[in-house]
Amino acid sequence: MVSHARWKLARDKKVAQGIAEDPEVERRREEISLAFDLGQAVYERRTALGISQTELARRAGMTQPQVSKLELGGTVPTVPLLARLARAMEAMFRMELFGSSIRVTFTDVDGTTPEEARTEPPATERASAPAAEAEADAGSGRTAATG
């Protein structure tokens, strides 16, 4: 059995030699990365709220093992599940796609991320909740995505 470090080193050598990776392997690698990023976003929001996996599971209509698996990057959640999680964590879900990079966050209704919530900005910089909701409502056109 090859360790992860050796596997990554072997992959890096192939890339350096100009040997392209199989498109299916590359697609799967991106899916794994997305699952990890989604799980990390759920974990950060849940811990920022100070709730347990069991409490989040109860709020979202899941089981604690399902929340654990999600947070560890073991599954890619469906859009309806992401919506339930956002409601359960009293947050907005955001996914930003740019090039080959993806950024996912669960933010407070005022738009702050868990990292920003840890460092309290001056009161003049914070948007009020009604203003943030109005802004979110103004820019919330529904679009369908296929893929």
GROMACS .gro file of C-alpha atoms in nm, residues 20-145:
model
  126
   20ALA     CA    1  -0.121   1.454  -1.802
   21GLU     CA    2  -0.354   1.312  -1.543
   22ASP     CA    3  -0.656   1.114  -1.659
   23PRO     CA    4  -0.954   1.356  -1.685
   24GLU     CA    5  -1.169   1.123  -1.473
   25VAL     CA    6  -0.907   1.121  -1.196
   26GLU     CA    7  -0.884   1.500  -1.211
   27ARG     CA    8  -1.267   1.530  -1.194
   28ARG     CA    9  -1.277   1.299  -0.892
   29ARG     CA   10  -0.999   1.495  -0.722
   30GLU     CA   11  -1.202   1.817  -0.765
   31GLU     CA   12  -1.511   1.645  -0.622
   32ILE     CA   13  -1.316   1.530  -0.316
   33SER     CA   14  -1.179   1.881  -0.268
   34LEU     CA   15  -1.531   2.027  -0.290
   35ALA     CA   16  -1.663   1.774  -0.036
   36PHE     CA   17  -1.383   1.869   0.204
   37ASP     CA   18  -1.445   2.244   0.156
   38LEU     CA   19  -1.820   2.202   0.214
   39GLY     CA   20  -1.756   1.997   0.527
   40GLN     CA   21  -1.511   2.255   0.659
   41ALA     CA   22  -1.766   2.534   0.601
   42VAL     CA   23  -2.033   2.341   0.795
   43TYR     CA   24  -1.788   2.268   1.077
   44GLU     CA   25  -1.676   2.633   1.103
   45ARG     CA   26  -2.033   2.765   1.113
   46ARG     CA   27  -2.148   2.500   1.362
   47THR     CA   28  -1.860   2.568   1.600
   48ALA     CA   29  -1.906   2.945   1.564
   49LEU     CA   30  -2.265   2.892   1.682
   50GLY     CA   31  -2.143   2.674   1.967
   51ILE     CA   32  -2.375   2.384   1.884
   52SER     CA   33  -2.298   2.013   1.877
   53GLN     CA   34  -2.323   1.781   1.578
   54THR     CA   35  -2.625   1.624   1.748
   55GLU     CA   36  -2.801   1.960   1.777
   56LEU     CA   37  -2.726   2.048   1.414
   57ALA     CA   38  -2.853   1.706   1.307
   58ARG     CA   39  -3.176   1.762   1.499
   59ARG     CA   40  -3.228   2.107   1.346
   60ALA     CA   41  -3.153   1.986   0.991
   61GLY     CA   42  -3.347   1.659   1.007
   62MET     CA   43  -3.033   1.444   0.989
   63THR     CA   44  -2.849   1.201   1.214
   64GLN     CA   45  -2.532   1.286   1.404
   65PRO     CA   46  -2.325   1.034   1.200
   66GLN     CA   47  -2.446   1.203   0.879
   67VAL     CA   48  -2.328   1.542   1.009
   68SER     CA   49  -1.994   1.390   1.110
   69LYS     CA   50  -1.943   1.231   0.768
   70LEU     CA   51  -2.034   1.559   0.598
   71GLU     CA   52  -1.792   1.762   0.811
   72LEU     CA   53  -1.510   1.517   0.738
   73GLY     CA   54  -1.562   1.555   0.362
   74GLY     CA   55  -1.702   1.206   0.318
   75THR     CA   56  -1.998   1.316   0.108
   76VAL     CA   57  -2.107   1.593  -0.128
   77PRO     CA   58  -2.442   1.727  -0.001
   78THR     CA   59  -2.733   1.794  -0.233
   79VAL     CA   60  -2.866   2.146  -0.286
   80PRO     CA   61  -3.180   2.073  -0.075
   81LEU     CA   62  -2.957   1.950   0.209
   82LEU     CA   63  -2.741   2.262   0.186
   83ALA     CA   64  -3.059   2.471   0.213
   84ARG     CA   65  -3.170   2.275   0.523
   85LEU     CA   66  -2.827   2.318   0.679
   86ALA     CA   67  -2.828   2.692   0.612
   87ARG     CA   68  -3.169   2.726   0.778
   88ALA     CA   69  -3.060   2.505   1.069
   89MET     CA   70  -2.750   2.720   1.122
   90GLU     CA   71  -2.939   3.048   1.068
   91ALA     CA   72  -2.706   3.135   0.782
   92MET     CA   73  -2.678   3.214   0.416
   93PHE     CA   74  -2.494   2.961   0.201
   94ARG     CA   75  -2.255   3.101  -0.059
   95MET     CA   76  -2.057   2.920  -0.325
   96GLU     CA   77  -1.816   3.124  -0.534
   97LEU     CA   78  -1.670   2.970  -0.847
   98PHE     CA   79  -1.374   3.133  -1.017
   99GLY     CA   80  -1.155   2.943  -1.260
  100SER     CA   81  -1.073   2.610  -1.106
  101SER     CA   82  -1.118   2.746  -0.751
  102ILE     CA   83  -1.428   2.709  -0.539
  103ARG     CA   84  -1.501   2.893  -0.214
  104VAL     CA   85  -1.792   2.789   0.007
  105THR     CA   86  -1.913   2.966   0.321
  106PHE     CA   87  -2.206   2.982   0.556
  107THR     CA   88  -2.242   3.342   0.665
  108ASP     CA   89  -2.456   3.528   0.917
  109VAL     CA   90  -2.754   3.708   0.773
  110ASP     CA   91  -2.548   4.028   0.801
  111GLY     CA   92  -2.289   3.870   0.570
  112THR     CA   93  -2.008   3.797   0.818
  113THR     CA   94  -1.821   3.469   0.794
  114PRO     CA   95  -1.719   3.269   1.104
  115GLU     CA   96  -1.363   3.409   1.076
  116GLU     CA   97  -1.492   3.768   1.061
  117ALA     CA   98  -1.724   3.706   1.357
  118ARG     CA   99  -1.421   3.617   1.571
  119THR     CA  100  -1.272   3.963   1.512
  120GLU     CA  101  -1.544   4.215   1.591
  121PRO     CA  102  -1.532   4.513   1.347
  122PRO     CA  103  -1.618   4.866   1.458
  123ALA     CA  104  -1.992   4.932   1.488
  124THR     CA  105  -1.985   5.173   1.192
  125GLU     CA  106  -1.874   4.894   0.956
  126ARG     CA  107  -2.146   4.647   1.048
  127ALA     CA  108  -2.463   4.633   0.839
  128SER     CA  109  -2.791   4.608   1.022
  129ALA     CA  110  -2.981   4.280   0.982
  130PRO     CA  111  -3.281   4.442   0.803
  131ALA     CA  112  -3.044   4.617   0.559
  132ALA     CA  113  -2.859   4.292   0.492
  133GLU     CA  114  -3.188   4.108   0.436
  134ALA     CA  115  -3.308   4.378   0.196
  135GLU     CA  116  -2.979   4.356   0.008
  136ALA     CA  117  -3.004   3.976  -0.007
  137ASP     CA  118  -3.366   3.997  -0.127
  138ALA     CA  119  -3.275   4.250  -0.396
  139GLY     CA  120  -3.005   4.027  -0.543
  140SER     CA  121  -3.179   3.694  -0.506
  141GLY     CA  122  -3.292   3.610  -0.856
  142ARG     CA  123  -3.347   3.237  -0.897
  143THR     CA  124  -3.151   3.065  -1.170
  144ALA     CA  125  -3.135   2.702  -1.264
  145ALA     CA  126  -2.804   2.527  -1.306
   0.00000   0.00000   0.00000
